[in-house]
């Protein structure tokens, strides 16, 4: 379900070179870590006050603004927004990622794209954790859940 409903639709909006098994594992692992693909708004907040939105938990002044303005991602996200008929401004994208799962996946993949080194190879759990921390900069990281969620992500991607 995660691959078919969230990952494939999002990655299909980007250049094919961005759709790799390593990217899929990282996207699934981060989605599991951030929301378990169950929470569209940051837990503990009412939707209208939630600072983070979407299954990858993007904040307005963080990942949303970063992807919209980063030199390596700006043209990609602007093209995707145009295709989806979403205004390519932070506020509109921030509202949209809560319910537009393809757009949320695109933001997640492009945030990974801003990290200037290759994605970790599948199975490199510690390196994948470091990659996640660098991209998402979570306020309260939960390292104790990562290894199991990462293993689930590998299994999900392998099943397709």
PDB file of C-alpha atoms in Angstrom:
ATOM      1  CA  UNK A   1       0.000   0.000   0.000  1.00  0.00           C
ATOM      2  CA  UNK A   2       2.737   2.501   0.907  1.00  0.00           C
ATOM      3  CA  UNK A   3       4.579   1.982  -2.371  1.00  0.00           C
ATOM      4  CA  UNK A   4       1.465   1.976  -4.560  1.00  0.00           C
ATOM      5  CA  UNK A   5      -0.388   4.846  -2.876  1.00  0.00           C
ATOM      6  CA  UNK A   6       2.367   7.219  -1.773  1.00  0.00           C
ATOM      7  CA  UNK A   7       5.808   6.469  -3.219  1.00  0.00           C
ATOM      8  CA  UNK A   8       5.076   5.602  -6.867  1.00  0.00           C
ATOM      9  CA  UNK A   9       2.650   8.487  -7.472  1.00  0.00           C
ATOM     10  CA  UNK A  10       5.121  10.963  -6.007  1.00  0.00           C
ATOM     11  CA  UNK A  11       8.231   9.662  -7.711  1.00  0.00           C
ATOM     12  CA  UNK A  12       6.416   9.502 -11.058  1.00  0.00           C
ATOM     13  CA  UNK A  13       6.302  13.322 -10.982  1.00  0.00           C
ATOM     14  CA  UNK A  14      10.101  13.584 -10.829  1.00  0.00           C
ATOM     15  CA  UNK A  15      12.929  12.663 -13.204  1.00  0.00           C
ATOM     16  CA  UNK A  16      13.381   8.888 -13.338  1.00  0.00           C
ATOM     17  CA  UNK A  17      16.944   9.117 -11.962  1.00  0.00           C
ATOM     18  CA  UNK A  18      15.423  10.099  -8.596  1.00  0.00           C
ATOM     19  CA  UNK A  19      13.496   6.810  -8.321  1.00  0.00           C
ATOM     20  CA  UNK A  20      15.975   4.269  -6.979  1.00  0.00           C
ATOM     21  CA  UNK A  21      15.605   1.419  -4.488  1.00  0.00           C
ATOM     22  CA  UNK A  22      17.783   3.396  -2.061  1.00  0.00           C
ATOM     23  CA  UNK A  23      15.502   6.428  -2.367  1.00  0.00           C
ATOM     24  CA  UNK A  24      12.405   4.300  -1.871  1.00  0.00           C
ATOM     25  CA  UNK A  25      13.813   2.686   1.277  1.00  0.00           C
ATOM     26  CA  UNK A  26      14.830   6.048   2.709  1.00  0.00           C
ATOM     27  CA  UNK A  27      11.421   7.572   1.903  1.00  0.00           C
ATOM     28  CA  UNK A  28       9.513   4.683   3.466  1.00  0.00           C
ATOM     29  CA  UNK A  29      11.764   4.603   6.540  1.00  0.00           C
ATOM     30  CA  UNK A  30      11.387   8.341   7.110  1.00  0.00           C
ATOM     31  CA  UNK A  31       7.630   8.202   6.574  1.00  0.00           C
ATOM     32  CA  UNK A  32       7.390   5.388   9.110  1.00  0.00           C
ATOM     33  CA  UNK A  33       9.622   7.259  11.549  1.00  0.00           C
ATOM     34  CA  UNK A  34       7.769  10.548  11.197  1.00  0.00           C
ATOM     35  CA  UNK A  35       4.116   9.480  11.015  1.00  0.00           C
ATOM     36  CA  UNK A  36       3.851   5.686  10.637  1.00  0.00           C
ATOM     37  CA  UNK A  37       1.863   6.722   7.522  1.00  0.00           C
ATOM     38  CA  UNK A  38      -1.048   7.310   9.900  1.00  0.00           C
ATOM     39  CA  UNK A  39      -0.742  10.905  11.112  1.00  0.00           C
ATOM     40  CA  UNK A  40      -1.180  13.750   8.636  1.00  0.00           C
ATOM     41  CA  UNK A  41      -0.670  16.375  11.338  1.00  0.00           C
ATOM     42  CA  UNK A  42       1.961  16.440  14.056  1.00  0.00           C
ATOM     43  CA  UNK A  43       0.778  14.382  16.991  1.00  0.00           C
ATOM     44  CA  UNK A  44      -0.344  16.321  20.030  1.00  0.00           C
ATOM     45  CA  UNK A  45      -1.688  19.240  17.991  1.00  0.00           C
ATOM     46  CA  UNK A  46      -5.035  20.099  16.480  1.00  0.00           C
ATOM     47  CA  UNK A  47      -4.782  20.117  12.677  1.00  0.00           C
ATOM     48  CA  UNK A  48      -5.120  23.886  12.451  1.00  0.00           C
ATOM     49  CA  UNK A  49      -2.204  24.375  14.886  1.00  0.00           C
ATOM     50  CA  UNK A  50       0.044  21.490  13.842  1.00  0.00           C
ATOM     51  CA  UNK A  51       3.516  22.753  12.928  1.00  0.00           C
ATOM     52  CA  UNK A  52       4.265  19.676  10.793  1.00  0.00           C
ATOM     53  CA  UNK A  53       2.050  18.211   8.080  1.00  0.00           C
ATOM     54  CA  UNK A  54       1.859  15.255   5.756  1.00  0.00           C
ATOM     55  CA  UNK A  55       3.181  11.764   6.243  1.00  0.00           C
ATOM     56  CA  UNK A  56       6.755  13.099   6.103  1.00  0.00           C
ATOM     57  CA  UNK A  57       5.891  15.863   8.605  1.00  0.00           C
ATOM     58  CA  UNK A  58       6.987  19.024   6.814  1.00  0.00           C
ATOM     59  CA  UNK A  59       7.154  22.369   8.567  1.00  0.00           C
ATOM     60  CA  UNK A  60       6.425  25.609   6.765  1.00  0.00           C
ATOM     61  CA  UNK A  61       9.740  27.299   7.521  1.00  0.00           C
ATOM     62  CA  UNK A  62      11.772  24.110   7.250  1.00  0.00           C
ATOM     63  CA  UNK A  63      11.431  21.507   4.525  1.00  0.00           C
ATOM     64  CA  UNK A  64       8.710  23.306   2.568  1.00  0.00           C
ATOM     65  CA  UNK A  65      10.586  26.584   2.241  1.00  0.00           C
ATOM     66  CA  UNK A  66      13.900  24.795   1.863  1.00  0.00           C
ATOM     67  CA  UNK A  67      12.802  22.638  -1.075  1.00  0.00           C
ATOM     68  CA  UNK A  68      11.022  25.545  -2.779  1.00  0.00           C
ATOM     69  CA  UNK A  69      14.170  27.675  -2.638  1.00  0.00           C
ATOM     70  CA  UNK A  70      17.117  25.268  -2.829  1.00  0.00           C
ATOM     71  CA  UNK A  71      19.156  25.620  -6.014  1.00  0.00           C
ATOM     72  CA  UNK A  72      19.037  21.863  -6.732  1.00  0.00           C
ATOM     73  CA  UNK A  73      15.303  21.419  -6.157  1.00  0.00           C
ATOM     74  CA  UNK A  74      13.592  24.699  -7.023  1.00  0.00           C
ATOM     75  CA  UNK A  75      13.003  23.947 -10.735  1.00  0.00           C
ATOM     76  CA  UNK A  76      11.756  20.431  -9.947  1.00  0.00           C
ATOM     77  CA  UNK A  77       9.238  21.467  -7.289  1.00  0.00           C
ATOM     78  CA  UNK A  78       8.023  24.427  -9.326  1.00  0.00           C
ATOM     79  CA  UNK A  79       7.343  22.113 -12.284  1.00  0.00           C
ATOM     80  CA  UNK A  80       5.514  19.611 -10.040  1.00  0.00           C
ATOM     81  CA  UNK A  81       3.422  22.382  -8.481  1.00  0.00           C
ATOM     82  CA  UNK A  82       2.489  23.659 -11.929  1.00  0.00           C
ATOM     83  CA  UNK A  83       1.488  20.155 -13.046  1.00  0.00           C
ATOM     84  CA  UNK A  84      -0.605  19.647  -9.903  1.00  0.00           C
ATOM     85  CA  UNK A  85      -2.074  23.146 -10.136  1.00  0.00           C
ATOM     86  CA  UNK A  86      -0.752  24.113  -6.722  1.00  0.00           C
ATOM     87  CA  UNK A  87       0.706  27.573  -6.277  1.00  0.00           C
ATOM     88  CA  UNK A  88       4.472  27.267  -5.809  1.00  0.00           C
ATOM     89  CA  UNK A  89       4.571  29.318  -2.623  1.00  0.00           C
ATOM     90  CA  UNK A  90       5.317  28.009   0.837  1.00  0.00           C
ATOM     91  CA  UNK A  91       1.861  28.546   2.336  1.00  0.00           C
ATOM     92  CA  UNK A  92       0.008  26.767  -0.452  1.00  0.00           C
ATOM     93  CA  UNK A  93       2.421  23.836  -0.475  1.00  0.00           C
ATOM     94  CA  UNK A  94       2.331  23.578   3.305  1.00  0.00           C
ATOM     95  CA  UNK A  95      -1.454  23.274   3.218  1.00  0.00           C
ATOM     96  CA  UNK A  96      -1.375  20.827   0.300  1.00  0.00           C
ATOM     97  CA  UNK A  97       1.138  18.293   1.693  1.00  0.00           C
ATOM     98  CA  UNK A  98      -1.275  17.375   4.481  1.00  0.00           C
ATOM     99  CA  UNK A  99      -3.587  15.649   1.998  1.00  0.00           C
ATOM    100  CA  UNK A 100      -1.771  15.471  -1.329  1.00  0.00           C
ATOM    101  CA  UNK A 101       0.399  12.429  -0.715  1.00  0.00           C
ATOM    102  CA  UNK A 102       2.114  12.566  -4.114  1.00  0.00           C
ATOM    103  CA  UNK A 103       3.190  16.146  -3.424  1.00  0.00           C
ATOM    104  CA  UNK A 104       4.351  15.203   0.078  1.00  0.00           C
ATOM    105  CA  UNK A 105       6.450  12.387  -1.401  1.00  0.00           C
ATOM    106  CA  UNK A 106       7.932  14.810  -3.932  1.00  0.00           C
ATOM    107  CA  UNK A 107       8.911  17.199  -1.145  1.00  0.00           C
ATOM    108  CA  UNK A 108      10.471  14.324   0.795  1.00  0.00           C
ATOM    109  CA  UNK A 109      12.446  13.058  -2.203  1.00  0.00           C
ATOM    110  CA  UNK A 110      13.623  16.539  -3.075  1.00  0.00           C
ATOM    111  CA  UNK A 111      14.677  17.224   0.501  1.00  0.00           C
ATOM    112  CA  UNK A 112      16.858  14.113   0.259  1.00  0.00           C
ATOM    113  CA  UNK A 113      18.157  15.439  -3.075  1.00  0.00           C
ATOM    114  CA  UNK A 114      19.552  18.521  -1.306  1.00  0.00           C
ATOM    115  CA  UNK A 115      22.012  16.400   0.673  1.00  0.00           C
ATOM    116  CA  UNK A 116      25.241  16.542  -1.337  1.00  0.00           C
ATOM    117  CA  UNK A 117      26.254  12.893  -1.095  1.00  0.00           C
ATOM    118  CA  UNK A 118      24.797   9.634  -2.373  1.00  0.00           C
ATOM    119  CA  UNK A 119      21.945   7.977  -0.540  1.00  0.00           C
ATOM    120  CA  UNK A 120      23.058   5.178   1.788  1.00  0.00           C
ATOM    121  CA  UNK A 121      23.137   1.710   0.324  1.00  0.00           C
ATOM    122  CA  UNK A 122      20.276  -0.515   1.398  1.00  0.00           C
ATOM    123  CA  UNK A 123      21.137  -2.107   4.724  1.00  0.00           C
ATOM    124  CA  UNK A 124      23.326   0.737   5.977  1.00  0.00           C
ATOM    125  CA  UNK A 125      21.055   1.517   8.905  1.00  0.00           C
ATOM    126  CA  UNK A 126      23.341   3.942  10.735  1.00  0.00           C
ATOM    127  CA  UNK A 127      24.155   5.882   7.585  1.00  0.00           C
ATOM    128  CA  UNK A 128      20.440   6.031   6.731  1.00  0.00           C
ATOM    129  CA  UNK A 129      19.751   7.422  10.208  1.00  0.00           C
ATOM    130  CA  UNK A 130      22.428  10.097   9.729  1.00  0.00           C
ATOM    131  CA  UNK A 131      20.938  10.998   6.348  1.00  0.00           C
ATOM    132  CA  UNK A 132      17.492  11.355   7.906  1.00  0.00           C
ATOM    133  CA  UNK A 133      18.835  13.522  10.736  1.00  0.00           C
ATOM    134  CA  UNK A 134      20.664  15.777   8.294  1.00  0.00           C
ATOM    135  CA  UNK A 135      17.619  16.279   6.093  1.00  0.00           C
ATOM    136  CA  UNK A 136      14.787  16.429   8.613  1.00  0.00           C
ATOM    137  CA  UNK A 137      16.576  17.824  11.675  1.00  0.00           C
ATOM    138  CA  UNK A 138      13.945  16.434  14.042  1.00  0.00           C
ATOM    139  CA  UNK A 139      13.540  18.268  17.326  1.00  0.00           C
ATOM    140  CA  UNK A 140      13.166  15.064  19.335  1.00  0.00           C
ATOM    141  CA  UNK A 141      14.777  12.249  17.341  1.00  0.00           C
ATOM    142  CA  UNK A 142      13.838   8.721  18.373  1.00  0.00           C
ATOM    143  CA  UNK A 143      16.855   6.635  17.461  1.00  0.00           C
ATOM    144  CA  UNK A 144      15.481   3.638  19.366  1.00  0.00           C
ATOM    145  CA  UNK A 145      12.680   3.147  16.800  1.00  0.00           C
ATOM    146  CA  UNK A 146      14.750   3.625  13.639  1.00  0.00           C
ATOM    147  CA  UNK A 147      16.336   0.189  13.189  1.00  0.00           C
ATOM    148  CA  UNK A 148      13.021  -1.695  13.264  1.00  0.00           C
ATOM    149  CA  UNK A 149      11.273   0.853  11.062  1.00  0.00           C
ATOM    150  CA  UNK A 150      14.170   0.820   8.616  1.00  0.00           C
ATOM    151  CA  UNK A 151      13.980  -2.989   8.422  1.00  0.00           C
ATOM    152  CA  UNK A 152      10.245  -2.685   7.721  1.00  0.00           C
ATOM    153  CA  UNK A 153      11.005  -0.158   4.978  1.00  0.00           C
ATOM    154  CA  UNK A 154      13.460  -2.530   3.297  1.00  0.00           C
ATOM    155  CA  UNK A 155      10.864  -5.296   3.400  1.00  0.00           C
ATOM    156  CA  UNK A 156       8.125  -3.033   2.033  1.00  0.00           C
ATOM    157  CA  UNK A 157      10.309  -1.877  -0.859  1.00  0.00           C
ATOM    158  CA  UNK A 158      11.418  -5.418  -1.671  1.00  0.00           C
ATOM    159  CA  UNK A 159       7.785  -6.566  -1.784  1.00  0.00           C
ATOM    160  CA  UNK A 160       6.999  -3.643  -4.073  1.00  0.00           C
TER     161      UNK A 160
END
